[in-house]
PDB file of C-alpha atoms in Angstrom:
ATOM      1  CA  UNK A 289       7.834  -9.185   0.267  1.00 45.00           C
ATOM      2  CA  UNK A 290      10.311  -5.835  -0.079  1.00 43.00           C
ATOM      3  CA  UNK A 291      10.086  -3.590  -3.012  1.00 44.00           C
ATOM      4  CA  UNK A 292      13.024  -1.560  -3.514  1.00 43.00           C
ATOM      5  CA  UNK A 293      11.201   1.396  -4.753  1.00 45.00           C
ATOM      6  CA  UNK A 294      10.109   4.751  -3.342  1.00 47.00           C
ATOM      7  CA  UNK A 295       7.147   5.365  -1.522  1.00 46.00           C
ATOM      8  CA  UNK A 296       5.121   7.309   0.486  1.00 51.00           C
ATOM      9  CA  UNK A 297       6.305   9.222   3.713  1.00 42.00           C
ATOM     10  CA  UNK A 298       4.157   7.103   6.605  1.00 40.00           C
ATOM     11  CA  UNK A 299       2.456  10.222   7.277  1.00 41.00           C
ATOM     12  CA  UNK A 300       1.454  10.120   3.737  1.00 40.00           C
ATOM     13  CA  UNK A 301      -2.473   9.289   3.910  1.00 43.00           C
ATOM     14  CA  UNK A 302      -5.034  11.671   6.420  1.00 40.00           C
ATOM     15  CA  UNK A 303      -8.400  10.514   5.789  1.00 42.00           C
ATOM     16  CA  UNK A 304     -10.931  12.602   7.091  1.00 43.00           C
ATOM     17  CA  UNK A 305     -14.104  11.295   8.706  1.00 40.00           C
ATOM     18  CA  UNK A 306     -17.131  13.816   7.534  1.00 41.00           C
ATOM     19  CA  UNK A 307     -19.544  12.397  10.580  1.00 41.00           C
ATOM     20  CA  UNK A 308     -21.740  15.491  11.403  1.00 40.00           C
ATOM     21  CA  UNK A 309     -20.126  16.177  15.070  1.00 41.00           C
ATOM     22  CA  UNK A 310     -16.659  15.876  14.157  1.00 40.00           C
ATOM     23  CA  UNK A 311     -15.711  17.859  11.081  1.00 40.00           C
ATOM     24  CA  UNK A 312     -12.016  19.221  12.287  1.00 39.00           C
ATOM     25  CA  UNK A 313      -8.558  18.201  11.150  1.00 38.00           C
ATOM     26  CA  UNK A 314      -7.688  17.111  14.416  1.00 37.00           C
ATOM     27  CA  UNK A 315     -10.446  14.587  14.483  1.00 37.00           C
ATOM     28  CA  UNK A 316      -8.213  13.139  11.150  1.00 36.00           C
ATOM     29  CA  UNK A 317      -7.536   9.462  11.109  1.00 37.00           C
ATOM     30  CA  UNK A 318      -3.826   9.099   9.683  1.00 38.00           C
ATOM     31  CA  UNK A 319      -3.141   5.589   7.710  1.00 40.00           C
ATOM     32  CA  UNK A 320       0.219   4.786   6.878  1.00 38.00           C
ATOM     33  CA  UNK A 321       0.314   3.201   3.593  1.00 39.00           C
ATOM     34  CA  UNK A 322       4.126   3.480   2.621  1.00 39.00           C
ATOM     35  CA  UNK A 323       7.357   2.715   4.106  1.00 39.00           C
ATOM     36  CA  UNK A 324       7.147   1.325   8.014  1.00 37.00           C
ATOM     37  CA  UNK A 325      10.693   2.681   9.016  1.00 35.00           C
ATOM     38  CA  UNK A 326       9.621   5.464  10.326  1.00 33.00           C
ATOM     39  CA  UNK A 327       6.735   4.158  12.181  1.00 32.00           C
ATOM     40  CA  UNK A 328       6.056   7.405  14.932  1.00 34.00           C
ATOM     41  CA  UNK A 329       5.463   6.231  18.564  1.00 37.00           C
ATOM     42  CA  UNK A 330       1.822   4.978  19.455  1.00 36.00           C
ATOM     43  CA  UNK A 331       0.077   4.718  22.532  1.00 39.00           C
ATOM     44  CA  UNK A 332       0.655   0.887  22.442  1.00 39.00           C
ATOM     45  CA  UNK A 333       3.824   0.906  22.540  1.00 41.00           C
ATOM     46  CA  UNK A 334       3.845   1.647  26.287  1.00 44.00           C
ATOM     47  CA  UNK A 335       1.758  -1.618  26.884  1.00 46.00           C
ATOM     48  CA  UNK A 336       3.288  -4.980  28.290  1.00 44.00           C
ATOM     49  CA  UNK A 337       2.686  -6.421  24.837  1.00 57.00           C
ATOM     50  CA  UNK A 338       4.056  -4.387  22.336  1.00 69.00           C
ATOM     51  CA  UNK A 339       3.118  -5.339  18.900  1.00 76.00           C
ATOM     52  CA  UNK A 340       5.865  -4.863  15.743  1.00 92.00           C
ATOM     53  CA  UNK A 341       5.617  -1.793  13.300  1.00 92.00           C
ATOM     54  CA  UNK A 342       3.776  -4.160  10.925  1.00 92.00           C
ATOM     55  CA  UNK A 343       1.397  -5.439  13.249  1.00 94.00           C
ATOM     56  CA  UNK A 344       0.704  -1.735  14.322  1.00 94.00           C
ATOM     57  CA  UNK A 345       0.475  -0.816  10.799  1.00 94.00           C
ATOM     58  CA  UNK A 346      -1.887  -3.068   9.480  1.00 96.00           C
ATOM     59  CA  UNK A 347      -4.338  -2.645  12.307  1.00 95.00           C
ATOM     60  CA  UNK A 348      -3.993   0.907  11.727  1.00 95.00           C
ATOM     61  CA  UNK A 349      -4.943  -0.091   7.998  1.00 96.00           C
ATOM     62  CA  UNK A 350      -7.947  -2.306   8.872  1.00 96.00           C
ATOM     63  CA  UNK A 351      -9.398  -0.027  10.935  1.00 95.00           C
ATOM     64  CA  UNK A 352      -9.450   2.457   8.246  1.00 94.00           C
ATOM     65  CA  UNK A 353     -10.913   0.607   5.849  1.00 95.00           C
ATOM     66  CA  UNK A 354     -13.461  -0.277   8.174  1.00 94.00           C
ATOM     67  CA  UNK A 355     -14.266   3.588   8.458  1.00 93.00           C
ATOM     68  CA  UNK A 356     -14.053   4.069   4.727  1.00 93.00           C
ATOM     69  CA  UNK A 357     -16.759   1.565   4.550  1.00 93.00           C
ATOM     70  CA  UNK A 358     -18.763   3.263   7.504  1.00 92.00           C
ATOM     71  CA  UNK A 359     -18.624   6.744   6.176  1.00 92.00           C
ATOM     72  CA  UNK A 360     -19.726   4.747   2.044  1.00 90.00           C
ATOM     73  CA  UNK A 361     -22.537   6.181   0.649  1.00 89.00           C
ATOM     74  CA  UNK A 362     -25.035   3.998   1.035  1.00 87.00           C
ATOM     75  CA  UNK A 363     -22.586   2.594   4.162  1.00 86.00           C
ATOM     76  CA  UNK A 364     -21.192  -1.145   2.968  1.00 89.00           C
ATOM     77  CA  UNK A 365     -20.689  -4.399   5.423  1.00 90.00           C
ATOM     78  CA  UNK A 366     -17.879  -6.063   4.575  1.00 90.00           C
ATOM     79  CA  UNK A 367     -19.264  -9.328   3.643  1.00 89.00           C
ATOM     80  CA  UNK A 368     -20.873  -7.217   0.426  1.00 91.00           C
ATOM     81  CA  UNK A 369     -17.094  -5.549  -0.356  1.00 93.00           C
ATOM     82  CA  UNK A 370     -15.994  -6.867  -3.448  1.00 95.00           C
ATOM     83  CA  UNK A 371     -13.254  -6.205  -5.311  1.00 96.00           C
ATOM     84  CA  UNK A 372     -14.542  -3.207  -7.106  1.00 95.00           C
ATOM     85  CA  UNK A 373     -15.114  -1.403  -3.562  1.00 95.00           C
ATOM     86  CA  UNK A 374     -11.134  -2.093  -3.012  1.00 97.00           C
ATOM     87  CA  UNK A 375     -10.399  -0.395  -6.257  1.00 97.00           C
ATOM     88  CA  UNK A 376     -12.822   2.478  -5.301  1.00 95.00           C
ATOM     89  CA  UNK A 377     -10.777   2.759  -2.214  1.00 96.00           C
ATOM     90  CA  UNK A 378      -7.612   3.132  -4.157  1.00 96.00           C
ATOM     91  CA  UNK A 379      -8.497   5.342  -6.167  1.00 95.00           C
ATOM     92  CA  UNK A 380      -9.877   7.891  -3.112  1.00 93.00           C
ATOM     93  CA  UNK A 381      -6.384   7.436  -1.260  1.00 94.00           C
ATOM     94  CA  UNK A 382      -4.637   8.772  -4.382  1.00 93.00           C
ATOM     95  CA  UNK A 383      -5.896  12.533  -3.377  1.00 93.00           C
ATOM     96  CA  UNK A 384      -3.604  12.100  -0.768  1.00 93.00           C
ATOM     97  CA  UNK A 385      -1.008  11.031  -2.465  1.00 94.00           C
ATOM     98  CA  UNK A 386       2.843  12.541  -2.640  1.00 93.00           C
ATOM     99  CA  UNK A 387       4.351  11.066  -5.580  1.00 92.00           C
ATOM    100  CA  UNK A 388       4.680  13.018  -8.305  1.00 92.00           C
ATOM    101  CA  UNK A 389       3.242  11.234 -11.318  1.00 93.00           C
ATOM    102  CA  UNK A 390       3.714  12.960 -14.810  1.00 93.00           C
ATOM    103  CA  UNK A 391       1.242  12.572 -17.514  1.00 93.00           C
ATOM    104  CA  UNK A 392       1.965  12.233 -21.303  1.00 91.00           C
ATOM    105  CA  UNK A 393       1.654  16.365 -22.528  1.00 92.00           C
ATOM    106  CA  UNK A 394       4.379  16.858 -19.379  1.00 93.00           C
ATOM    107  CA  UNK A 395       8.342  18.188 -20.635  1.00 93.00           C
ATOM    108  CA  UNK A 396       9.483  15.828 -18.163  1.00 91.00           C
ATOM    109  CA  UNK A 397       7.087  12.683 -18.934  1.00 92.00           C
ATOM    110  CA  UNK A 398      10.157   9.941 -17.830  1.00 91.00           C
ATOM    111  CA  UNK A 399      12.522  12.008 -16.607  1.00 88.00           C
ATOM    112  CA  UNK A 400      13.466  10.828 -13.297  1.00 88.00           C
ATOM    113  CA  UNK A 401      14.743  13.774 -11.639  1.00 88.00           C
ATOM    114  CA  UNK A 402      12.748  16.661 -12.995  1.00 88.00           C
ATOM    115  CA  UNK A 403      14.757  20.134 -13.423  1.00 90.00           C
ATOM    116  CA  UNK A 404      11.529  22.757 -12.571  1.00 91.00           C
ATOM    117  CA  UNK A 405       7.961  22.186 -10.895  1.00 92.00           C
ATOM    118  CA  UNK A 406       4.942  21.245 -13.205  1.00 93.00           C
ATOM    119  CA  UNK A 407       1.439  20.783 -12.289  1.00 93.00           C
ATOM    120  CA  UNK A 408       1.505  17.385 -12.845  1.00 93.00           C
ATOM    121  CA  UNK A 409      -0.882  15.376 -10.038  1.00 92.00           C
ATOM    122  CA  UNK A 410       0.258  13.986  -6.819  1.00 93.00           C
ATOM    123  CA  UNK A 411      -0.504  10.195  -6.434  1.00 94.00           C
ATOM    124  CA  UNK A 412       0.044   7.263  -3.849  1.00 95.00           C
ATOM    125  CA  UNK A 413       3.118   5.661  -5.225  1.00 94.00           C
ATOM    126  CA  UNK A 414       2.729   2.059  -5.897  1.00 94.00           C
ATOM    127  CA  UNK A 415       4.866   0.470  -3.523  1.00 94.00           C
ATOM    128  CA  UNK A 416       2.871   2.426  -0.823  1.00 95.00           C
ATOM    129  CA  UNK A 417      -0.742   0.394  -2.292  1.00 96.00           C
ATOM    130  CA  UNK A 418       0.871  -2.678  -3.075  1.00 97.00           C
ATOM    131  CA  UNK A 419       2.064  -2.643   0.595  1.00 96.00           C
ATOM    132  CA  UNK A 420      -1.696  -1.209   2.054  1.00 97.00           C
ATOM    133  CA  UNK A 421      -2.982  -4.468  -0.114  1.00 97.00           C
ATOM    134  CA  UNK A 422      -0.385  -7.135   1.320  1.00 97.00           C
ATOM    135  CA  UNK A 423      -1.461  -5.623   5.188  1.00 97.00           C
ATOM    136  CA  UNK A 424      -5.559  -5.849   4.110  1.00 97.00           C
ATOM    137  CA  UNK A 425      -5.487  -8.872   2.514  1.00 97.00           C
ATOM    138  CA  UNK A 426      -3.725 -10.363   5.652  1.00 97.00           C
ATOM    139  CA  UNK A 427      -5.771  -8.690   7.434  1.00 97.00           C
ATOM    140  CA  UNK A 428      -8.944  -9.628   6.094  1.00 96.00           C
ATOM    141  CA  UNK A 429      -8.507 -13.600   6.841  1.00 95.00           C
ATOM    142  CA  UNK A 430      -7.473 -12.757  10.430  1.00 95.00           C
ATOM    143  CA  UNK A 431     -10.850 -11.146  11.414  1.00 93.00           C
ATOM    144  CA  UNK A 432     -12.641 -14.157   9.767  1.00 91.00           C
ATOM    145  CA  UNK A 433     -12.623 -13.844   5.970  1.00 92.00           C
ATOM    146  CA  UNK A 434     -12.234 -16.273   3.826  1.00 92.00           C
ATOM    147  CA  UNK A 435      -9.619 -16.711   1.685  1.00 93.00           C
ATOM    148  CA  UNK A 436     -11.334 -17.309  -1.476  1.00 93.00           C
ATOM    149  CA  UNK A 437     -13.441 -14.384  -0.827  1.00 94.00           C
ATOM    150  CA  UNK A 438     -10.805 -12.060  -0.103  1.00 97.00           C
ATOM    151  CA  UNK A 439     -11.540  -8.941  -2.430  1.00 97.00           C
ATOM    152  CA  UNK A 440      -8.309  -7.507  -1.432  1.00 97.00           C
ATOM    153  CA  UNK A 441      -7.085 -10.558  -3.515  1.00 96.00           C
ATOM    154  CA  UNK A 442      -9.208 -10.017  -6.231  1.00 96.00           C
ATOM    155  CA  UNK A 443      -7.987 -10.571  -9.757  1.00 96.00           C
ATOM    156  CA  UNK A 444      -8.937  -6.648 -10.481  1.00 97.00           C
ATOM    157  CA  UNK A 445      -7.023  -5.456  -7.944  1.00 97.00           C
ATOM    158  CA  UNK A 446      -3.687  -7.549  -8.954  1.00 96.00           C
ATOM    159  CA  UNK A 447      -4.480  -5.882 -12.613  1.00 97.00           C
ATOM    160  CA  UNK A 448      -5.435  -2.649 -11.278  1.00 97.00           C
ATOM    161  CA  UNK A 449      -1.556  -2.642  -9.259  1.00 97.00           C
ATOM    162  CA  UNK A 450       0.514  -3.931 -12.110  1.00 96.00           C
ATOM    163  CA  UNK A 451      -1.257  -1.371 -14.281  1.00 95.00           C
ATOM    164  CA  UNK A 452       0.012   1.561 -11.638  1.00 95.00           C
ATOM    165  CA  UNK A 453       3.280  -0.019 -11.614  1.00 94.00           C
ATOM    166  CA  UNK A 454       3.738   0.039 -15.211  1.00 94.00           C
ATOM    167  CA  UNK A 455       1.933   3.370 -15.663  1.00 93.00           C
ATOM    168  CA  UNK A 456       4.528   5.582 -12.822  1.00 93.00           C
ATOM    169  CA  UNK A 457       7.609   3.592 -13.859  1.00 93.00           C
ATOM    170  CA  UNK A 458       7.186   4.928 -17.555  1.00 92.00           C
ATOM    171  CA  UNK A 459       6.309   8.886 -15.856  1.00 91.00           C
ATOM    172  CA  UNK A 460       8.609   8.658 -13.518  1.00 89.00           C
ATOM    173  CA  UNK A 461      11.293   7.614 -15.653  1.00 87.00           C
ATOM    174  CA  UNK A 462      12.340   5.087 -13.282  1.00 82.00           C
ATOM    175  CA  UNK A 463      12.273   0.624 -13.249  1.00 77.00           C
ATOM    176  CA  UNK A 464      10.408  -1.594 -10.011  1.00 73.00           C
ATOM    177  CA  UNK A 465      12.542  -4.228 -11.694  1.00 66.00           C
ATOM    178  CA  UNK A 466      16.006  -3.705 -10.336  1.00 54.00           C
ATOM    179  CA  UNK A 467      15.122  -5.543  -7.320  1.00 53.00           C
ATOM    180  CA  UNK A 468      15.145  -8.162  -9.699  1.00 51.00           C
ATOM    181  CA  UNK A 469      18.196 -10.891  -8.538  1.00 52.00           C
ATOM    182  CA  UNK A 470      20.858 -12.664 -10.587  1.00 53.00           C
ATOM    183  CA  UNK A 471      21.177 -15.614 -10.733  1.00 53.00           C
ATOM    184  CA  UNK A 472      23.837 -17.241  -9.220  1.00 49.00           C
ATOM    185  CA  UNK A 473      26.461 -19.082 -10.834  1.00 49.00           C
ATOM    186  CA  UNK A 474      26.779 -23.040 -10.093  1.00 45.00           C
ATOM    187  CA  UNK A 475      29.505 -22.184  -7.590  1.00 46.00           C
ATOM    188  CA  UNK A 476      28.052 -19.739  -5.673  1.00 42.00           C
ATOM    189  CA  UNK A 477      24.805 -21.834  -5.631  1.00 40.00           C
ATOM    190  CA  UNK A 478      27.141 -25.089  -3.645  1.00 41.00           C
ATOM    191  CA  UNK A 479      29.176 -22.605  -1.745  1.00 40.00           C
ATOM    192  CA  UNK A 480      26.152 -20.639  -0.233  1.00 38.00           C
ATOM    193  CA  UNK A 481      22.437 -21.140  -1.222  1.00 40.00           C
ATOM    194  CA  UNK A 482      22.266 -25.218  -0.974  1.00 40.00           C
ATOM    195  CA  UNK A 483      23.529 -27.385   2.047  1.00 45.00           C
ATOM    196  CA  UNK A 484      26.455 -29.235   1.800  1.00 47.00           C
ATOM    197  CA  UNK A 485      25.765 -32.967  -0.065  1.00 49.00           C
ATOM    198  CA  UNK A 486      25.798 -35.639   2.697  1.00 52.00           C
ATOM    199  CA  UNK A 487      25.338 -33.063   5.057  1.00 48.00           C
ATOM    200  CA  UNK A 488      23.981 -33.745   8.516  1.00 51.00           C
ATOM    201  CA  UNK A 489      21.043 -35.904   7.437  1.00 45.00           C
ATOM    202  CA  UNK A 490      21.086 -38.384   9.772  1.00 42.00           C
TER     203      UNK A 490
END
């Protein structure tokens, strides 16, 4: 599904692994969790089988969940991550966020294009999380999960998104409904969207 809303630069999210032997930027894992357009090159894209941007991207994903839940204190398998853990998650990616997100006290609380700076936090924009989630959850099932005990499609974490959704569109001054399509009218419907009646059938 495409959201028509702005998100994250794909460069957006660095986490940082904080093993003892490898403390350095360089040793950063990058996870795109935004827009896939600009999808940089990657060493598998030189290989006979090249996978698509959103393949790429949500192996990228998985694999840093899985080191989120390597580096948890006490370390978690993911047969005890629940949806709770996925919120936790969340909620750490936002430090490296790059959406500006105005509180309540801010001048420009709903203004969409803000005349000055304020010192307002940074957060991950919701179309960038509600993407990460659609990758996970996918990803999830294809390593073996079940579907029904997908915390990725946990009923907190559908809450916790519309309630991010709801909460930047009113800072940000700005609507996630305009994607939103008309309907058509009856002759638009038989000229376009439905075959033609006694079409090829047979």
């Amino acid at each position: 599904m495409e959201h028509n809303q702005e998100v994250d630069s794909p460069n957006s999210v660095i986490i940082h692994h904080h093993h003892h032997n490898h403390n350095h930027n360089n040793n950063s894992m990058t996870m795109l969790a935004g827009n896939n357009n600009n999808y940089p090159a990657s060493s598998s894209s030189n290989s006979p089988t090249t996978l698509s941007r959103y393949e790429n991207q949500k192996r990228r994903d998985w694999n840093t969940f899985g080191q989120y839940l390597r580096n948890h204190r006490p370390p978690l398998s993911l047969t005890r991550c629940s949806g709770a853990h996925v919120l936790e998650f969340l909620r750490y990616l936002d430090q490296f966020g790059k959406t500006k997100v105005h509180t309540q006290l801010c001048p420009f609380f709903g203004h969409p294009n803000p005349p000055a700076p304020c010192p307002c936090p940074l957060r991950q924009a919701w179309g960038s999380l509600d993407a990460l989630i659609g990758r996970l959850r996918a990803a999830y099932e294809e390593n073996g999960g079940k579907p029904e005990t997908n915390p990725f499609g946990a009923r907190a974490v559908r809450l916790y998104l519309r309630e991010v959704r709801d909460s930047q569109a009113k800072a940000r001054g700005i609507s996630y409904e305009k994607k939103k399509r008309k309907k058509p009218n009856p002759q638009q419907l038989s000229s376009s969207s439905l075959p033609p009646p006694n079409g090829n059938s047979s």
